[in-house]
Coordinates of C-alpha atoms and ligand atoms in Angstrom, one line a residue:
M30 CA -37.8 17.2 -18.7
K31 CA -34.5 18.0 -20.2
N32 CA -33.9 20.4 -16.8
L33 CA -35.0 18.2 -14.2
L34 CA -32.7 15.6 -15.5
K35 CA -29.6 18.0 -15.4
V36 CA -31.1 19.1 -11.6
L37 CA -30.9 15.6 -10.7
I38 CA -28.1 14.7 -11.9
T39 CA -26.4 17.2 -10.2
L40 CA -28.3 16.4 -7.1
S41 CA -26.9 13.2 -7.0
F42 CA -23.3 14.9 -8.0
I43 CA -23.6 16.9 -4.6
G44 CA -24.9 13.8 -2.6
S45 CA -22.3 11.9 -3.6
S46 CA -19.6 14.4 -3.1
L47 CA -20.3 15.2 0.0
I48 CA -20.6 11.3 1.5
A49 CA -17.4 11.0 -0.2
S50 CA -15.4 12.3 2.7
N51 CA -12.6 10.0 2.3
S52 CA -12.5 7.9 5.2
I53 CA -13.6 4.5 4.6
K54 CA -17.0 3.2 6.7
A55 CA -16.9 -0.1 8.6
M56 CA -20.6 -0.9 9.0
K57 CA -21.4 -3.0 12.0
I58 CA -23.4 -6.3 11.0
P59 CA -24.9 -9.2 13.1
G60 CA -22.6 -12.4 12.6
N61 CA -19.5 -13.7 12.4
V62 CA -17.2 -11.9 9.8
S63 CA -13.4 -13.9 10.6
D64 CA -14.2 -16.2 8.5
I65 CA -15.7 -14.5 5.6
G66 CA -14.3 -14.7 1.5
P67 CA -14.8 -12.2 -1.3
T68 CA -18.3 -13.8 -2.1
S69 CA -19.9 -13.9 0.6
K70 CA -23.2 -12.4 1.1
A71 CA -22.3 -10.7 4.2
W72 CA -21.1 -7.4 1.6
L73 CA -24.2 -7.1 0.5
S74 CA -25.1 -5.1 3.7
T75 CA -23.0 -2.0 2.1
S76 CA -21.3 0.2 -0.3
Y77 CA -18.2 0.4 -1.8
Q78 CA -15.6 3.4 -1.5
D79 CA -13.5 5.0 -3.6
V80 CA -9.2 4.2 -2.5
I81 CA -7.2 5.6 -5.6
V82 CA -3.3 3.9 -5.8
Y83 CA -0.4 5.4 -7.3
P84 CA 2.8 3.9 -8.3
Q85 CA 5.3 4.0 -5.6
T86 CA 7.9 5.7 -7.8
T87 CA 10.1 6.6 -4.7
I88 CA 11.4 3.4 -5.0
K89 CA 12.7 1.4 -8.5
L90 CA 14.1 -2.1 -9.1
N91 CA 17.3 -2.6 -10.1
D92 CA 15.4 -3.9 -13.1
L93 CA 15.3 -1.9 -16.7
D94 CA 12.7 -3.9 -18.1
A95 CA 10.1 -3.6 -15.3
N96 CA 10.8 -0.2 -15.0
A97 CA 10.2 1.0 -18.4
M98 CA 6.9 -1.5 -18.5
N99 CA 5.6 0.8 -15.4
A100 CA 7.0 4.2 -16.5
D101 CA 3.5 5.3 -17.9
N102 CA 2.8 6.2 -14.7
S103 CA -0.9 6.0 -13.6
A104 CA -2.8 5.7 -10.7
K105 CA -5.7 3.4 -10.1
K106 CA -9.1 3.1 -8.5
L107 CA -9.8 0.8 -6.1
R108 CA -13.2 0.1 -4.4
V109 CA -13.6 -0.9 -0.9
K110 CA -16.2 -2.6 1.5
A111 CA -15.4 -2.8 5.6
I112 CA -17.9 -4.7 7.8
T113 CA -17.1 -5.6 11.3
D114 CA -19.0 -7.8 13.4
G115 CA -17.6 -5.8 17.0
K116 CA -14.9 -8.4 17.1
N117 CA -13.4 -9.0 13.7
I118 CA -13.2 -6.6 10.7
S119 CA -13.3 -7.7 7.3
F120 CA -12.4 -5.5 4.2
L121 CA -12.9 -6.6 0.6
I122 CA -10.8 -5.0 -2.3
K123 CA -11.9 -4.8 -6.1
W124 CA -9.9 -4.0 -8.9
K125 CA -9.5 -3.9 -12.6
D126 CA -6.9 -6.3 -13.8
E127 CA -6.8 -6.7 -17.5
S128 CA -5.1 -10.2 -17.0
K129 CA -4.8 -12.7 -14.2
S130 CA -1.0 -13.5 -13.1
I131 CA -0.3 -16.2 -11.0
Q132 CA 3.2 -17.1 -9.6
E133 CA 3.8 -20.2 -11.4
G134 CA 6.0 -21.9 -8.4
Y135 CA 9.4 -20.5 -7.1
S136 CA 10.1 -19.3 -10.9
T137 CA 11.6 -15.8 -11.1
T138 CA 10.2 -14.5 -14.2
S139 CA 6.5 -14.8 -13.4
Y140 CA 5.1 -13.0 -11.0
G141 CA 1.9 -13.2 -9.5
D142 CA -0.9 -10.4 -8.9
G143 CA -1.4 -9.3 -5.4
F144 CA -2.3 -7.4 -2.6
A145 CA -1.7 -5.9 0.7
V146 CA -3.1 -4.4 3.2
Q147 CA -1.0 -2.3 6.0
F148 CA -2.2 -0.8 9.6
P149 CA 0.6 1.0 11.9
T150 CA 1.1 -0.7 15.4
S151 CA 0.4 2.5 17.4
Y152 CA -1.8 5.4 15.9
K153 CA -1.5 7.2 19.4
D154 CA 0.4 10.1 17.7
S155 CA -1.7 10.1 14.4
K156 CA 1.0 13.3 13.4
K157 CA 3.5 10.6 13.2
L158 CA 2.5 7.5 11.6
P159 CA 4.8 5.3 10.1
Y160 CA 6.6 5.9 6.7
I161 CA 3.9 4.4 4.2
G162 CA 6.1 2.6 2.4
M163 CA 6.5 -0.4 5.4
G164 CA 7.3 1.5 8.1
S165 CA 10.1 2.9 9.4
V166 CA 12.6 2.6 12.3
G167 CA 10.4 3.1 15.5
R168 CA 7.6 3.5 13.8
S169 CA 6.2 -0.1 12.5
V170 CA 3.5 -1.6 10.6
V171 CA 1.8 -4.7 10.3
V172 CA 1.1 -6.0 6.5
H173 CA -0.8 -8.8 5.4
L174 CA 0.1 -10.2 2.1
Q175 CA -1.9 -12.1 -0.6
K176 CA -0.2 -13.4 -4.0
A177 CA -2.2 -15.5 -6.4
T178 CA -0.2 -18.7 -6.8
G179 CA -1.0 -22.0 -9.0
F180 CA -1.5 -25.4 -7.8
T181 CA 1.2 -26.6 -6.0
Y182 CA 2.0 -29.8 -4.8
E183 CA 2.4 -30.1 -0.7
P184 CA 4.2 -32.8 0.3
N185 CA 3.2 -32.1 4.4
G186 CA 0.0 -30.9 4.1
N187 CA 0.7 -27.9 6.4
N188 CA 1.0 -25.2 4.1
D189 CA 4.3 -24.9 4.3
V190 CA 5.2 -23.3 1.1
Y191 CA 8.8 -23.9 1.1
H192 CA 8.8 -27.5 1.0
Q193 CA 6.3 -27.6 -2.1
V194 CA 7.0 -28.9 -5.2
N195 CA 5.6 -27.6 -8.9
E196 CA 3.3 -30.8 -9.7
N197 CA 4.5 -30.6 -13.3
N198 CA 7.9 -31.0 -12.7
Q199 CA 7.4 -33.4 -10.5
N200 CA 5.6 -36.9 -12.5
A201 CA 7.6 -39.1 -9.8
F202 CA 4.8 -37.8 -7.0
H203 CA 2.1 -38.4 -9.4
E204 CA 0.4 -40.9 -7.3
D205 CA 0.9 -38.6 -3.8
I206 CA -0.7 -36.0 -6.2
Q207 CA -3.9 -37.7 -6.9
K208 CA -4.6 -37.9 -3.0
Y209 CA -3.4 -34.3 -1.9
R210 CA -4.9 -32.6 -5.2
I211 CA -8.6 -32.1 -3.8
K212 CA -6.8 -30.6 -0.8
V213 CA -4.6 -28.3 -2.8
K214 CA -7.0 -27.1 -5.0
E215 CA -8.4 -25.8 -2.1
T216 CA -5.6 -24.1 -0.6
A217 CA -4.1 -23.1 -4.2
I218 CA -4.8 -19.6 -4.7
S219 CA -4.9 -18.7 -0.8
D220 CA -1.3 -20.6 0.2
Y221 CA 0.5 -17.8 -0.4
Q222 CA -0.5 -15.7 2.1
R223 CA 2.1 -14.0 4.9
V224 CA 1.9 -11.6 7.9
F225 CA 4.8 -9.3 8.5
I226 CA 5.9 -7.1 10.9
S227 CA 8.1 -4.0 9.1
E228 CA 10.2 -0.9 10.8
G229 CA 11.0 0.0 6.6
F230 CA 11.8 -1.4 3.2
R231 CA 13.8 -4.6 4.0
S232 CA 13.3 -5.2 7.5
M233 CA 10.7 -7.0 7.1
T234 CA 10.0 -10.3 9.5
Q235 CA 7.1 -12.6 8.9
I236 CA 4.9 -13.5 12.2
K237 CA 5.0 -17.1 11.9
D238 CA 3.6 -18.0 15.7
G239 CA 0.4 -17.1 14.9
S240 CA -0.2 -14.2 16.6
E241 CA -1.2 -12.0 14.3
S242 CA -3.8 -14.5 12.4
S243 CA -6.1 -13.3 9.6
K244 CA -7.3 -14.7 6.7
M245 CA -7.0 -13.5 3.1
Q246 CA -9.1 -14.8 0.0
M247 CA -8.6 -13.1 -3.7
V248 CA -10.7 -14.8 -6.8
Y249 CA -10.2 -13.3 -10.5
K250 CA -13.5 -12.8 -12.5
N251 CA -14.7 -10.6 -15.7
G252 CA -11.4 -8.7 -15.7
Y253 CA -11.4 -8.0 -12.1
W254 CA -9.9 -9.3 -8.7
K255 CA -11.5 -8.9 -5.3
G256 CA -9.5 -9.6 -2.2
S257 CA -10.8 -10.7 1.3
L258 CA -9.1 -9.7 4.8
S259 CA -10.3 -10.7 7.9
L260 CA -8.7 -10.1 11.1
P261 CA -9.9 -9.6 15.0
L262 CA -10.0 -5.7 15.7
K263 CA -7.3 -6.6 18.5
S264 CA -4.1 -8.8 18.5
S265 CA -0.5 -8.6 20.5
Y266 CA 0.1 -6.2 17.5
L267 CA -2.7 -4.3 16.8
N268 CA -5.8 -2.7 18.6
L269 CA -7.9 -1.4 15.8
N270 CA -11.0 -1.4 18.5
K271 CA -11.3 2.5 18.4
G272 CA -13.7 5.3 16.8
A273 CA -11.5 4.9 13.8
F274 CA -7.9 3.8 12.6
P275 CA -5.7 4.1 9.7
I276 CA -5.4 1.8 7.0
A277 CA -3.3 1.6 3.5
F278 CA -3.6 -0.8 0.5
A279 CA -1.2 -2.0 -2.2
I280 CA -1.6 -3.9 -5.3
W281 CA 0.6 -5.7 -7.7
D282 CA 0.1 -6.3 -11.3
G283 CA 2.0 -9.2 -12.1
D284 CA 1.7 -8.8 -15.9
K285 CA 3.7 -5.6 -15.4
K286 CA 6.1 -7.6 -13.5
N287 CA 5.5 -5.9 -10.6
R288 CA 7.1 -7.2 -7.1
D289 CA 8.7 -6.2 -3.8
G290 CA 8.5 -1.7 -3.7
L291 CA 7.0 -2.0 -7.5
K292 CA 3.2 -1.3 -7.1
L293 CA 0.5 0.9 -6.5
L294 CA 0.2 2.3 -3.0
S295 CA -2.7 4.4 -1.1
S296 CA -1.9 6.9 1.7
W297 CA -3.1 6.0 5.0
I298 CA -6.8 6.9 4.9
G299 CA -9.3 6.7 7.9
V300 CA -11.4 3.6 8.8
K301 CA -14.3 5.2 10.4
V302 CA -16.3 2.2 12.5
V303 CA -19.6 3.7 12.3
G304 CA -21.9 3.5 15.7
K305 CA -18.9 3.8 17.4
S306 CA -17.2 7.2 18.9
G307 CA -14.2 8.9 18.5
G308 CA -11.2 8.8 15.7
E309 CA -12.7 12.3 13.8
K310 CA -9.7 14.1 15.0
L311 CA -7.9 11.5 12.9
I312 CA -9.8 11.1 9.9
D313 CA -9.6 15.0 9.5
L314 CA -5.6 15.0 10.0
L315 CA -5.5 12.3 7.0
N316 CA -7.4 14.3 4.8
E317 CA -5.9 17.5 5.9
K318 CA -4.8 19.9 2.9
S319 CA -2.0 22.4 3.4
K320 CA -3.3 26.1 2.4
G321 CA -1.2 28.4 0.4
D322 CA -0.2 29.4 -3.2
V323 CA 0.6 26.4 -5.2
N324 CA 2.7 28.2 -7.7
N325 CA 5.5 29.9 -5.2
G326 CA 5.6 26.4 -3.8
E327 CA 6.5 25.0 -7.6
K328 CA 9.0 27.8 -7.6
L329 CA 10.3 27.2 -4.0
A330 CA 10.9 23.2 -5.3
L331 CA 12.6 24.2 -8.0
E332 CA 14.9 26.7 -6.2
N333 CA 16.0 24.1 -3.5
C334 CA 14.6 20.5 -4.2
A335 CA 15.2 20.2 -7.9
A336 CA 19.0 19.3 -7.5
C337 CA 18.2 16.0 -5.6
H338 CA 14.7 14.7 -6.7
R339 CA 12.9 14.3 -9.6
Y340 CA 9.2 14.9 -10.0
K341 CA 6.7 16.0 -12.7
N342 CA 8.7 17.2 -15.4
V343 CA 11.3 18.4 -13.5
N344 CA 14.5 15.9 -14.0
M345 CA 17.8 17.7 -13.6
A346 CA 19.0 15.1 -11.1
P347 CA 20.6 12.0 -11.4
D348 CA 17.9 9.3 -11.2
F349 CA 19.4 7.7 -8.3
M350 CA 20.2 10.9 -5.9
A351 CA 17.0 10.6 -3.9
P352 CA 13.4 9.8 -4.4
N353 CA 11.3 11.1 -6.8
L354 CA 8.6 12.8 -6.0
S355 CA 6.2 12.6 -8.5
N356 CA 3.1 10.4 -7.0
I357 CA 4.3 11.8 -3.1
G358 CA 1.1 13.9 -2.6
G359 CA -0.6 10.5 -3.4
Y360 CA 0.7 8.5 -0.8
S361 CA 1.7 10.9 2.1
T362 CA -0.2 12.9 4.4
K363 CA -0.1 16.5 4.9
E364 CA 1.9 16.0 8.3
Y365 CA 4.1 13.7 6.6
L366 CA 5.5 16.0 4.0
M367 CA 5.6 18.8 6.6
E368 CA 8.0 16.5 8.8
S369 CA 10.0 15.4 5.5
I370 CA 10.4 19.5 4.8
V371 CA 11.7 20.3 9.0
E372 CA 13.4 16.9 10.0
P373 CA 14.4 14.5 7.1
S374 CA 15.9 12.6 9.8
A375 CA 12.7 11.2 11.4
V376 CA 11.6 9.0 9.1
V377 CA 14.6 7.8 6.6
V378 CA 13.6 6.0 3.8
A379 CA 15.9 3.5 3.4
G380 CA 16.6 3.6 -1.1
Y381 CA 16.3 0.9 -3.4
N382 CA 19.4 -0.3 -4.2
R383 CA 21.9 -1.7 -1.4
N384 CA 24.9 -1.6 -3.1
A385 CA 24.2 2.0 -4.4
H386 CA 27.6 4.1 -4.9
K387 CA 28.5 6.2 -1.6
N388 CA 27.1 9.3 -3.3
F389 CA 24.3 7.9 -4.5
T390 CA 23.3 6.7 -0.5
W391 CA 20.4 8.4 0.7
Y392 CA 21.4 8.0 4.8
D393 CA 24.3 8.0 6.8
V394 CA 24.8 5.4 9.7
D395 CA 26.7 6.0 13.0
E396 CA 28.8 3.7 15.1
K397 CA 25.2 3.1 16.9
G398 CA 23.6 2.4 13.9
I399 CA 21.4 5.8 14.0
R400 CA 20.3 6.8 10.2
T401 CA 20.7 10.3 9.0
S402 CA 19.3 11.7 6.3
T403 CA 21.8 12.8 3.5
M404 CA 18.6 15.8 3.1
P405 CA 19.1 19.1 4.8
S406 CA 16.5 20.4 6.7
Y407 CA 14.5 22.8 5.2
E408 CA 13.5 24.5 9.2
W409 CA 14.6 28.1 8.0
L410 CA 12.1 28.6 5.2
D411 CA 9.7 30.6 6.8
E412 CA 5.8 29.2 7.5
K413 CA 4.3 30.4 4.7
S414 CA 6.8 29.1 2.6
R415 CA 6.8 25.8 3.9
N416 CA 3.1 25.6 3.4
D417 CA 3.2 26.7 0.1
L418 CA 5.8 24.2 -0.6
V419 CA 3.9 21.0 1.0
V420 CA 0.6 22.7 -1.1
Y421 CA 2.8 21.9 -4.4
L422 CA 3.8 18.5 -3.0
Q423 CA 0.1 17.1 -2.2
S424 CA -0.4 18.3 -5.9
L425 CA 2.0 15.8 -7.1
K426 CA 0.1 12.7 -8.1
A427 CA -1.1 10.5 -11.0
E428 CA -4.3 10.6 -12.5
V429 CA -6.0 7.7 -12.6
K430 CA -6.4 5.9 -15.8
Ligands
LIG506 C1 20.7 16.7 -0.3 C2 19.9 16.3 -1.5 C3 18.5 16.6 -1.2 C4 17.8 17.9 -1.0 C5 18.3 19.4 -1.6 C6 16.1 17.5 -0.4 N1 16.0 16.1 -0.4 FE1 14.5 15.7 0.0 N2 15.3 13.5 0.2 C7 16.6 13.2 -0.1 C8 17.1 11.8 0.3 C9 18.6 11.5 -0.1 C10 16.1 11.2 0.7 C11 15.8 10.0 1.4 C12 15.8 10.3 2.4 C13 15.0 10.4 3.6 O1 13.9 10.2 3.5 O2 15.4 11.5 4.5 C14 14.8 12.5 0.6 C15 13.6 12.1 0.9 C16 12.6 13.3 0.9 C17 11.2 13.4 1.3 C18 10.2 12.1 1.3 C19 10.3 10.9 0.3 C20 9.8 9.7 0.3 O3 9.6 9.0 -0.4 O4 9.1 9.3 1.4 C21 10.2 14.1 1.0 C22 9.1 14.6 0.5 C23 11.3 15.0 0.4 N3 12.3 14.8 0.5 C24 11.3 16.9 0.0 C25 11.9 17.1 -0.3 C26 11.9 18.8 -0.5 C27 10.7 19.9 -0.4 C28 13.0 19.4 -0.4 C29 13.0 21.0 -0.8 C30 12.5 21.7 -0.2 C31 14.0 18.3 -0.5 N4 13.3 16.9 -0.2 C32 15.2 18.7 -0.7 C33 17.6 13.9 -0.5 C34 17.2 15.9 -0.9

């Protein structure tokens, strides 16, 4: 009996590791998924797949308190489902969060929990995807963002949050509040919802004309958030109507003062639309691991990179010299890492402090406004050394707690 149990456990373990080929399968279902929320029965038709999100250590805020609260550096597991009706696609994201944090009005001392889903506007060249931290020059992304907000009074009834006032502060509006309360209750949890097009951190532009429409919702229950996003497979910005396409997820924990770049982030992950042909190459590329000697890679990093970058327990460089690479393996593809080494200016990480001392800016700008990374190219390294380095970089990532 004991042995049989052992065999069964082993079998189920092998089974699950085979299924977990690290892509999200979108099941086609009958009906319309354009308008479904996190509690819809439609989700019962498919099962969860794991996605790991890592602290984006490459970005730090100018907020010592927040940085200290997030110093423990642990990753988190999201559980994700996807379904499509052939015209629209919907994602369900579930994650653990001990406490529900709500953004109160427009206070800057309390921060809401939230989540975002990111898509590249083009993935024709799947070796040159946008920078995972909100795109990069010439490689744009569309970001759908939802933050948990409290009930807010909205005099114009148009979901125009800039003209909202917190009802607690505005007793004068009492009568109107009564009138609007029902409406507000309906929309309150989803009023901080935005769609952006972005070519890099701090270049985010809100899409307000409805040409990229989506529906997002988030609900908190029993220590878990569930968020949903529904959007058309094809819009003026995105074409997800393929066998597979890349997606990335981010979550913010308001309790830990997470906001802006201070968040947990996944790598580009392939969504495979079940029953639609093509996309295998993309999925393979997104999952590709470099082959080589991890110990030699570590040695090469110490010799060539540690003067500027901090990572893991290597902290010789000043903190603001270059992105911290402690989780770079968690949210980068192999192709991105290889490109970073041989062609640093192909994607220039903007840095987090726009007033940085000139010794600590991460790029130079020429008279045409073109940014050149201050990192030297390591094209001169032989192929084996480059592969070894990338094997090591891919190993740099936090554990799930
Ligand atoms: C002279 C300082 C310097 C050295 C040496 C250096 N880098 Fe960089 N690196 C930077 C700067 C600055 C950036 C940010 C600008 C950019 O994106 O190129 C960067 C960016 C990166 C990125 C992208 C980070 C992200 O958040 O996406 C990677 C990966 C990287 N470097 C790896 C390396 C590796 C591997 C080495 C050693 C072989 C190395 N770097 C050596 C300064 C340096």
